[in-house]
Short mmCIF file of C-alpha atoms in Angstrom, two decimals:
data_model
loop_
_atom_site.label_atom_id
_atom_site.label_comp_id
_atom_site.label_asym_id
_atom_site.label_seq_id
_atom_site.Cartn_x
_atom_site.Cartn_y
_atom_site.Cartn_z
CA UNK E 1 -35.68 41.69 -48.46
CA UNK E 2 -36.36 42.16 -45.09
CA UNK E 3 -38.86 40.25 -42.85
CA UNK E 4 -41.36 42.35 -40.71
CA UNK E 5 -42.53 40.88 -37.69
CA UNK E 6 -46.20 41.02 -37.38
CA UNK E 7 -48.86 40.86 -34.75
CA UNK E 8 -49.54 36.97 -34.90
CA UNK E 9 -47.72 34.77 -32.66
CA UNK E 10 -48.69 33.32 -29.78
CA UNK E 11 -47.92 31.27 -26.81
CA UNK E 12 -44.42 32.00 -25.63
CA UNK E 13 -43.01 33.84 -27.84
CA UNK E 14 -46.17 36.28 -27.10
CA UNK E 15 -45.81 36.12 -23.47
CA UNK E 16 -42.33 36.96 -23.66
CA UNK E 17 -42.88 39.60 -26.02
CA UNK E 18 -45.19 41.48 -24.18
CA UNK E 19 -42.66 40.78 -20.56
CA UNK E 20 -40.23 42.87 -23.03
CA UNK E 21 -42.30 45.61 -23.90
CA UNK E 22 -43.26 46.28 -20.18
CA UNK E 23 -39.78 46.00 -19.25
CA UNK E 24 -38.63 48.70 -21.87
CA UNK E 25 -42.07 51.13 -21.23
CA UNK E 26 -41.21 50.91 -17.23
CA UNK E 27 -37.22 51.93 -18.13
CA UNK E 28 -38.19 54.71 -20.64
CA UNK E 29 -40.80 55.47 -18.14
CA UNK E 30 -37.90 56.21 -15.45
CA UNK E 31 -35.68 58.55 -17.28
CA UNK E 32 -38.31 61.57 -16.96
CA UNK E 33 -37.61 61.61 -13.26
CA UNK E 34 -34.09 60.83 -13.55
CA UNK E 35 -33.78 63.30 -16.01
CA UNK E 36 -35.13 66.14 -14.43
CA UNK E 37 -33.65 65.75 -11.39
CA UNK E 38 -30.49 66.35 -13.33
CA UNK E 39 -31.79 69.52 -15.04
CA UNK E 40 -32.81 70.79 -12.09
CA UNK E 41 -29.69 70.40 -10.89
CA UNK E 42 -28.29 72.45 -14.04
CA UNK E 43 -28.42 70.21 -16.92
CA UNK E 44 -30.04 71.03 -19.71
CA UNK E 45 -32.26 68.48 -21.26
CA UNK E 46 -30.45 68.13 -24.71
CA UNK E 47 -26.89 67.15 -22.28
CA UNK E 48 -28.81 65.15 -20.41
CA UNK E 49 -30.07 62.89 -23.18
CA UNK E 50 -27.12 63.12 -25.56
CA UNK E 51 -24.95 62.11 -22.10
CA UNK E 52 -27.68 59.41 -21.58
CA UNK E 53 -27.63 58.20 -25.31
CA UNK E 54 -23.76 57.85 -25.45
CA UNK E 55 -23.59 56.13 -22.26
CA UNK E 56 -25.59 53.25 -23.43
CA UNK E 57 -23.79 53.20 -26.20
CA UNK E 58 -20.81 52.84 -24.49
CA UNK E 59 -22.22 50.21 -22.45
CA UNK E 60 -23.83 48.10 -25.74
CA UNK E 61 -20.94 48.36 -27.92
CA UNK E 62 -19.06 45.31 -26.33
CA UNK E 63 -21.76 43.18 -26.02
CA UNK E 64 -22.74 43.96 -30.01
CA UNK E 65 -19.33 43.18 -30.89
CA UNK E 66 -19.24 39.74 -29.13
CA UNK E 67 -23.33 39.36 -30.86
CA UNK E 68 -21.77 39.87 -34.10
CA UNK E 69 -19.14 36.97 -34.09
CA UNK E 70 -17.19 38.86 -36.63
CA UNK E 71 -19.52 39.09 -39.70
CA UNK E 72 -18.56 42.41 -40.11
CA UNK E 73 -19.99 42.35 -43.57
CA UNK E 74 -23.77 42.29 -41.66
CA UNK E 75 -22.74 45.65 -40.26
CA UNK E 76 -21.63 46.97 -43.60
CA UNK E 77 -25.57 45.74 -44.98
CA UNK E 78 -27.54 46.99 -42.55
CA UNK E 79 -25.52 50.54 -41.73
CA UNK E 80 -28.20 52.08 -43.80
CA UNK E 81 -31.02 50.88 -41.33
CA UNK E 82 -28.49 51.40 -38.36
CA UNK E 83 -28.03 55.28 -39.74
CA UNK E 84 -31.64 55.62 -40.10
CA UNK E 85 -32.43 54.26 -36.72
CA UNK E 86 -30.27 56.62 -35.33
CA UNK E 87 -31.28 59.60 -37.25
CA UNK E 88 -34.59 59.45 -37.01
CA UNK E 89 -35.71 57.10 -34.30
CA UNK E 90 -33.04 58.58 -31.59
CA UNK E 91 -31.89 61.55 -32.36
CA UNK E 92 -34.60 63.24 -34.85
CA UNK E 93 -36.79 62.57 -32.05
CA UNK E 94 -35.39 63.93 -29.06
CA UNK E 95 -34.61 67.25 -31.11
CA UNK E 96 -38.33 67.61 -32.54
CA UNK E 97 -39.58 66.85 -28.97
CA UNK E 98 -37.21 69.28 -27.34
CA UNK E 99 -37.96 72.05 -30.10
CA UNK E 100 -41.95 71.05 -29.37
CA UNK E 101 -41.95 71.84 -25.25
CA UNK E 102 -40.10 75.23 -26.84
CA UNK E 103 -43.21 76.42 -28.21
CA UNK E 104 -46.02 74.14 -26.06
CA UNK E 105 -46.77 72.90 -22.68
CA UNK E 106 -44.80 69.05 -21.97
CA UNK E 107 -47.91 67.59 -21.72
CA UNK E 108 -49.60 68.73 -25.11
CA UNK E 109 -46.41 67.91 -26.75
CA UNK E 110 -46.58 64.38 -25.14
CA UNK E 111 -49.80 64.03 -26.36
CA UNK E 112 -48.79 64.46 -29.74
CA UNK E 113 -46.40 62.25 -29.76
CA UNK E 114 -47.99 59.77 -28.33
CA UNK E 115 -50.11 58.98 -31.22
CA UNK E 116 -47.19 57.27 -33.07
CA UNK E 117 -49.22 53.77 -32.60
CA UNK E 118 -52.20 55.43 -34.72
CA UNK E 119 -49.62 56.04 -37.39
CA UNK E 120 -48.12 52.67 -36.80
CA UNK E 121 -51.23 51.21 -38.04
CA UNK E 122 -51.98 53.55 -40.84
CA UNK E 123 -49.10 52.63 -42.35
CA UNK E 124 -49.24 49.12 -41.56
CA UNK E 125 -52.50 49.44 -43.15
CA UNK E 126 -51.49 51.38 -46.42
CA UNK E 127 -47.93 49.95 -47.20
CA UNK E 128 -48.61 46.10 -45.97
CA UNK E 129 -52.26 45.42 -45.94
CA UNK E 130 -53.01 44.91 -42.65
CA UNK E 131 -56.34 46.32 -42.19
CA UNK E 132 -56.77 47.24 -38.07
CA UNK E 133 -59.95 45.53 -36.91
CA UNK E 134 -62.65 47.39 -35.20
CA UNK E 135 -61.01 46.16 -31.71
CA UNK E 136 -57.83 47.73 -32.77
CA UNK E 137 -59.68 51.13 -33.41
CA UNK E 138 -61.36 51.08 -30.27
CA UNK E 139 -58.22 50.43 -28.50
CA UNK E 140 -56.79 53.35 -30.42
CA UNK E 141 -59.59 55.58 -28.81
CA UNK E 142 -59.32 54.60 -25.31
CA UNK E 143 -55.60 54.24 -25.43
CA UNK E 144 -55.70 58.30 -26.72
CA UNK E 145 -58.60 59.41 -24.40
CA UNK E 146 -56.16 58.00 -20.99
CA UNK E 147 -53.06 59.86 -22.83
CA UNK E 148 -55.79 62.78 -22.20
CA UNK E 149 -56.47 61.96 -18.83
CA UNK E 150 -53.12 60.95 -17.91
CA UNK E 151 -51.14 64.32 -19.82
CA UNK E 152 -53.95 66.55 -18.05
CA UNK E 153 -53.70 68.67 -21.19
CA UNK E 154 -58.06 69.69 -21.53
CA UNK E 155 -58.03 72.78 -18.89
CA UNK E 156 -55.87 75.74 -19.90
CA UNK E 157 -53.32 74.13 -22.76
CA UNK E 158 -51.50 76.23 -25.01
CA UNK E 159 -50.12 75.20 -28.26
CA UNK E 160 -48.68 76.81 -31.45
CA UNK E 161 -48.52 75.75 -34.75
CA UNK E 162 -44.87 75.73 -34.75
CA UNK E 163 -45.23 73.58 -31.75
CA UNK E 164 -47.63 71.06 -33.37
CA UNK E 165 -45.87 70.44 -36.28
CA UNK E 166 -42.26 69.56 -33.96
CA UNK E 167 -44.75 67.48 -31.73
CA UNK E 168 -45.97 65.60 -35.09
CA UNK E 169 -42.63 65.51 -36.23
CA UNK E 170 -41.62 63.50 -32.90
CA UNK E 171 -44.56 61.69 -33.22
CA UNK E 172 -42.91 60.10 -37.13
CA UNK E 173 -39.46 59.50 -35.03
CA UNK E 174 -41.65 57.49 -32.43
CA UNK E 175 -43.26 55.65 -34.74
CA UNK E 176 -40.26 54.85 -37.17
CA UNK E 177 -38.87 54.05 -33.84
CA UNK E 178 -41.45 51.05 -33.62
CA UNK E 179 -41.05 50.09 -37.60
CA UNK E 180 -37.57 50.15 -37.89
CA UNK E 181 -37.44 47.84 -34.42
CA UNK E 182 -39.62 45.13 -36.26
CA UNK E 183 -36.82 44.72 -39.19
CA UNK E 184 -34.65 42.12 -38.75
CA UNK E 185 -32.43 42.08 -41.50
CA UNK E 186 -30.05 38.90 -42.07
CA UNK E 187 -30.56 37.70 -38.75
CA UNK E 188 -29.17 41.39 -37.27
CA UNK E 189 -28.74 40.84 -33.36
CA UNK E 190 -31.52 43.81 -31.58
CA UNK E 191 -28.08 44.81 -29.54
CA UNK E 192 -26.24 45.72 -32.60
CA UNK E 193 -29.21 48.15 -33.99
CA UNK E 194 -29.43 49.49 -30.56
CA UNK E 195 -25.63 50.11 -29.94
CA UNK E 196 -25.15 51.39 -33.54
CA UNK E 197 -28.15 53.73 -33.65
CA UNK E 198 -27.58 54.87 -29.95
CA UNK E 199 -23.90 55.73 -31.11
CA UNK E 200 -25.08 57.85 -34.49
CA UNK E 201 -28.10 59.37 -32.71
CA UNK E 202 -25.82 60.80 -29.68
CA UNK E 203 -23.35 61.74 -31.90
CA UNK E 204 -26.04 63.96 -33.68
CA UNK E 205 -27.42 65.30 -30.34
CA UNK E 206 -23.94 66.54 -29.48
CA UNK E 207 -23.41 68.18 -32.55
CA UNK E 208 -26.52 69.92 -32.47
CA UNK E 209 -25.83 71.29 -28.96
CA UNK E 210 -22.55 72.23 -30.31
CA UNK E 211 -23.87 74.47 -33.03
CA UNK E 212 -26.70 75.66 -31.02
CA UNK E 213 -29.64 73.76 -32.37
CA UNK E 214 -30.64 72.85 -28.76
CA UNK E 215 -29.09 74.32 -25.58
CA UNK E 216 -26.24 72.39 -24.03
CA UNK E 217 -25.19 72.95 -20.50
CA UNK E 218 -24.19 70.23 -18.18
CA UNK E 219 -23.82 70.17 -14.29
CA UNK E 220 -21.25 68.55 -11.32
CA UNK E 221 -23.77 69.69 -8.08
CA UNK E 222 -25.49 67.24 -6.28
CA UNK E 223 -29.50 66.14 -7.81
CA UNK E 224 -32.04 66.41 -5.30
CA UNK E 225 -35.34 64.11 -5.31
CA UNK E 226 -38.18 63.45 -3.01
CA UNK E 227 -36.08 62.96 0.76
CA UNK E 228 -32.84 62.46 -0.45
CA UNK E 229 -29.74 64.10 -2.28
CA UNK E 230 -27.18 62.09 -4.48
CA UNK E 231 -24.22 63.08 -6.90
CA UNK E 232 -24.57 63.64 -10.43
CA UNK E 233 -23.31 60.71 -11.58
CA UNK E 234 -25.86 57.42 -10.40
CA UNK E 235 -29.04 59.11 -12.04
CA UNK E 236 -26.90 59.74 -15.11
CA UNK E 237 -25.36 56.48 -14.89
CA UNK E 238 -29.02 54.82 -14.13
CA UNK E 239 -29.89 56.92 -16.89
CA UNK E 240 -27.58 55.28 -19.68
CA UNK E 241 -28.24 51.96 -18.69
CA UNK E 242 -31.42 51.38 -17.52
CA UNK E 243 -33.56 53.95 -19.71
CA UNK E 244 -31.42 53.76 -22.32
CA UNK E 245 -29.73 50.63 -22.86
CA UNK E 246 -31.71 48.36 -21.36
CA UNK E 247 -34.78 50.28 -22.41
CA UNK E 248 -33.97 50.18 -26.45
CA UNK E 249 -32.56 46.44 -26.01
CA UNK E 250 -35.77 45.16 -24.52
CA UNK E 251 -37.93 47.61 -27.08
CA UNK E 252 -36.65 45.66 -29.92
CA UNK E 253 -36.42 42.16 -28.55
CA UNK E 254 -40.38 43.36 -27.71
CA UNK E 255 -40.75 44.82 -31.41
CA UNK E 256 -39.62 41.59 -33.09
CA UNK E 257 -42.06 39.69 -30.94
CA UNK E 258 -45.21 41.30 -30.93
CA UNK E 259 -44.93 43.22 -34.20
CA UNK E 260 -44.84 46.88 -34.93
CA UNK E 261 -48.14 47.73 -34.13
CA UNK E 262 -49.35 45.80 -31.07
CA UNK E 263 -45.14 46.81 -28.90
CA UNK E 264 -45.80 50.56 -29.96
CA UNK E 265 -49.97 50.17 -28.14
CA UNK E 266 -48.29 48.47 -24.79
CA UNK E 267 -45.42 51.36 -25.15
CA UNK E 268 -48.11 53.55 -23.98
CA UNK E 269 -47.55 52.08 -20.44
CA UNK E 270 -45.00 54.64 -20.42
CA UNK E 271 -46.74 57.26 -18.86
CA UNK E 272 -47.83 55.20 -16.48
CA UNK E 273 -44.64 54.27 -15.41
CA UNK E 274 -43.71 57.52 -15.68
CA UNK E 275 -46.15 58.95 -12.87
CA UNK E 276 -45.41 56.28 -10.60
CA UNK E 277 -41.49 56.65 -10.70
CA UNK E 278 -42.12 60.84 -10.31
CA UNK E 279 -44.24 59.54 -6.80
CA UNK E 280 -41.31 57.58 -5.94
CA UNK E 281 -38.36 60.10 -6.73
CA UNK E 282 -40.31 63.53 -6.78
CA UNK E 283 -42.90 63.16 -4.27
CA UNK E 284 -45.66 64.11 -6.98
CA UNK E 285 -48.27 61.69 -6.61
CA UNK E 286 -51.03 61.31 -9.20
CA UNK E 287 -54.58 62.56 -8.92
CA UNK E 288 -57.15 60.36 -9.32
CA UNK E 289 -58.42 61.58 -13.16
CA UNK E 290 -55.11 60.46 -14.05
CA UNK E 291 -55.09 57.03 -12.69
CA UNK E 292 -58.38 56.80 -14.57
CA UNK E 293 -56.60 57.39 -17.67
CA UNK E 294 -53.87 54.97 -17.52
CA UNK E 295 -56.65 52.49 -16.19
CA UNK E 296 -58.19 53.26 -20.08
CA UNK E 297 -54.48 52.81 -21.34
CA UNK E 298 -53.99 49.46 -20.53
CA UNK E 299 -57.86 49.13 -21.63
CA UNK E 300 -56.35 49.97 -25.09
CA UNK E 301 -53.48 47.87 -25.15
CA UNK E 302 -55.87 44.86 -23.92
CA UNK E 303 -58.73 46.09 -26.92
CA UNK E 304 -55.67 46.12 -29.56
CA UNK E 305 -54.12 42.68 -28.41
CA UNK E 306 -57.66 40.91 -28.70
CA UNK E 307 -58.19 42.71 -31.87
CA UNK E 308 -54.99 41.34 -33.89
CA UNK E 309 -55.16 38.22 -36.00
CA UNK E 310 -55.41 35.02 -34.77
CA UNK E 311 -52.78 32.81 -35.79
CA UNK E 312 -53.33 31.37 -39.23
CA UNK E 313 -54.91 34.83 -40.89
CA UNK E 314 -51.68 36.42 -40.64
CA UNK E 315 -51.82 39.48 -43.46
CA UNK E 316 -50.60 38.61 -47.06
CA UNK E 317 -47.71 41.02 -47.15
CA UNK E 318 -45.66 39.22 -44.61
CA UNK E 319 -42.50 40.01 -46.13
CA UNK E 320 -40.50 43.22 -47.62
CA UNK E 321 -39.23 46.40 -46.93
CA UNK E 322 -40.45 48.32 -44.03
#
């Protein structure tokens, strides 16, 4: 049986928690600008995030190795959640998202996505019992009206179905992304499922540039931002371990803190993030309708945190399979 962390504690743990999730929404929140600094210096996105994905691998294996103090049989037990993690959560999300912008504008697919936290709590709700409040809902709404404002997808968006249903189908990686985190099976270090489903995922993302799932075309000319001009390799390099490995490190150690539902409403700081690092690197500075929405953002996150159970009332299914 495996425990599942829920959205109870308090106190340190809580306050540490939530330092996590910031930490891991700012890093993801870099790798847009890193990343397309790269493609527009001739990568294509699927190299760029397989080379990103590997890196951190690279970079996490060590340290998982030294975490696991040679119970190698833990690794053997949990390489069905490690495979899944990296299947789904890593890799089955990137492709979906990548197949989404194919048919749809970024920012609709984005928005898409980004409603992994409202199926975080339906299924919170329907396998586990943990009925979302009416602060929870409301923090739902605002948290989705700012992904609006932020996205700037209401004037002139196209979509297609075919685009929807890869956007929805990133949106289930994202939010198995914030399930799976929450597991912690036997005491299984948050580096280990990070390394190991980093390492399966980019695997996967190579081989599906290889065969032609995704386009695959990497780059050796220098990446240009906002004033300045570097080589290729310190965004890719800040892109393995800072939006990568620190970024999935710090999402779990969040996860297992806050619980799945609460980590995957502050994840939406993301976009913040995001629009402040593209100011900083590509000199495009957000509009004032868009610092509205991320202003009803963290209105959501604060609506869904003072919404959860106080400790004590913690749901009845506090244990079993995710």
């Amino acid at each position: 049986m495996a425990t599942m962390t829920h959205d109870t504690q308090v106190g340190g743990r809580m306050r540490a928690g939530l330092g996590f999730a910031l930490l891991s929404a700012s890093s993801f929140g870099l790798s847009g600008p890193l990343a397309r600094g790269l493609m527009d210096a001739g990568w294509s996105s699927a190299a760029a995030v397989a080379a990103r994905v590997l890196l951190a691998a690279a970079v996490l294996t060590p340290i998982a190795a030294v975490r696991l103090r040679g119970r190698w049989s833990l690794l053997r037990r949990t390489a069905p959640l490690i495979t899944a993690y990296g299947l789904v959560a890593v890799a089955g999300c990137q492709l979906a998202f990548f197949n989404a912008v194919a048919h749809m504008e970024v920012g609709v697919a984005l928005l898409v996505e980004y409603t992994a936290p409202v199926a975080v709590v339906g299924w919170l709700w329907l396998r586990h019992g943990q009925r979302p409040t009416r602060l929870t809902v409301l923090g739902g709404v605002l948290g989705l009206l700012g992904l609006l404002l932020v996205l700037d997808v209401v004037s002139g968006a196209r979509a297609s179905a075919v685009g929807v249903l890869w956007a929805l189908a990133a949106m289930v990686g994202a939010a198995v992304y914030f399930v799976l985190n929450a597991r912690d099976p036997d005491g299984l270090p948050g580096v280990v499922l990070a390394a190991g489903g980093l390492l399966v995922g980019g695997v996967v993302l190579v081989l599906a540039g290889a065969v032609g799932i995704v386009p695959f075309a990497v780059s050796a000319e220098p990446v240009a931002f906002d004033g300045f001009t570097v080589a290729w390799w310190p965004p890719l390099l800040a892109l393995g371990v800072v939006t990568a490995a620190l970024a999935y490190v710090a999402g779990i150690a969040a996860t297992r803190r806050l619980g799945s539902r609460l980590a995957s409403f502050v994840a939406l700081t993301e976009v913040v993030m995001a629009l402040v690092f593209a100011w900083l690197l590509l000199g495009e500075a957000p509009g004032p309708v868009q610092l509205a929405g991320g202003a009803l953002i963290l209105g959501g996150v604060v609506a869904v945190k003072l919404g959860e159970p106080r400790r004590g009332r913690a749901p009845r299914s506090a244990k079993g399979p995710a």
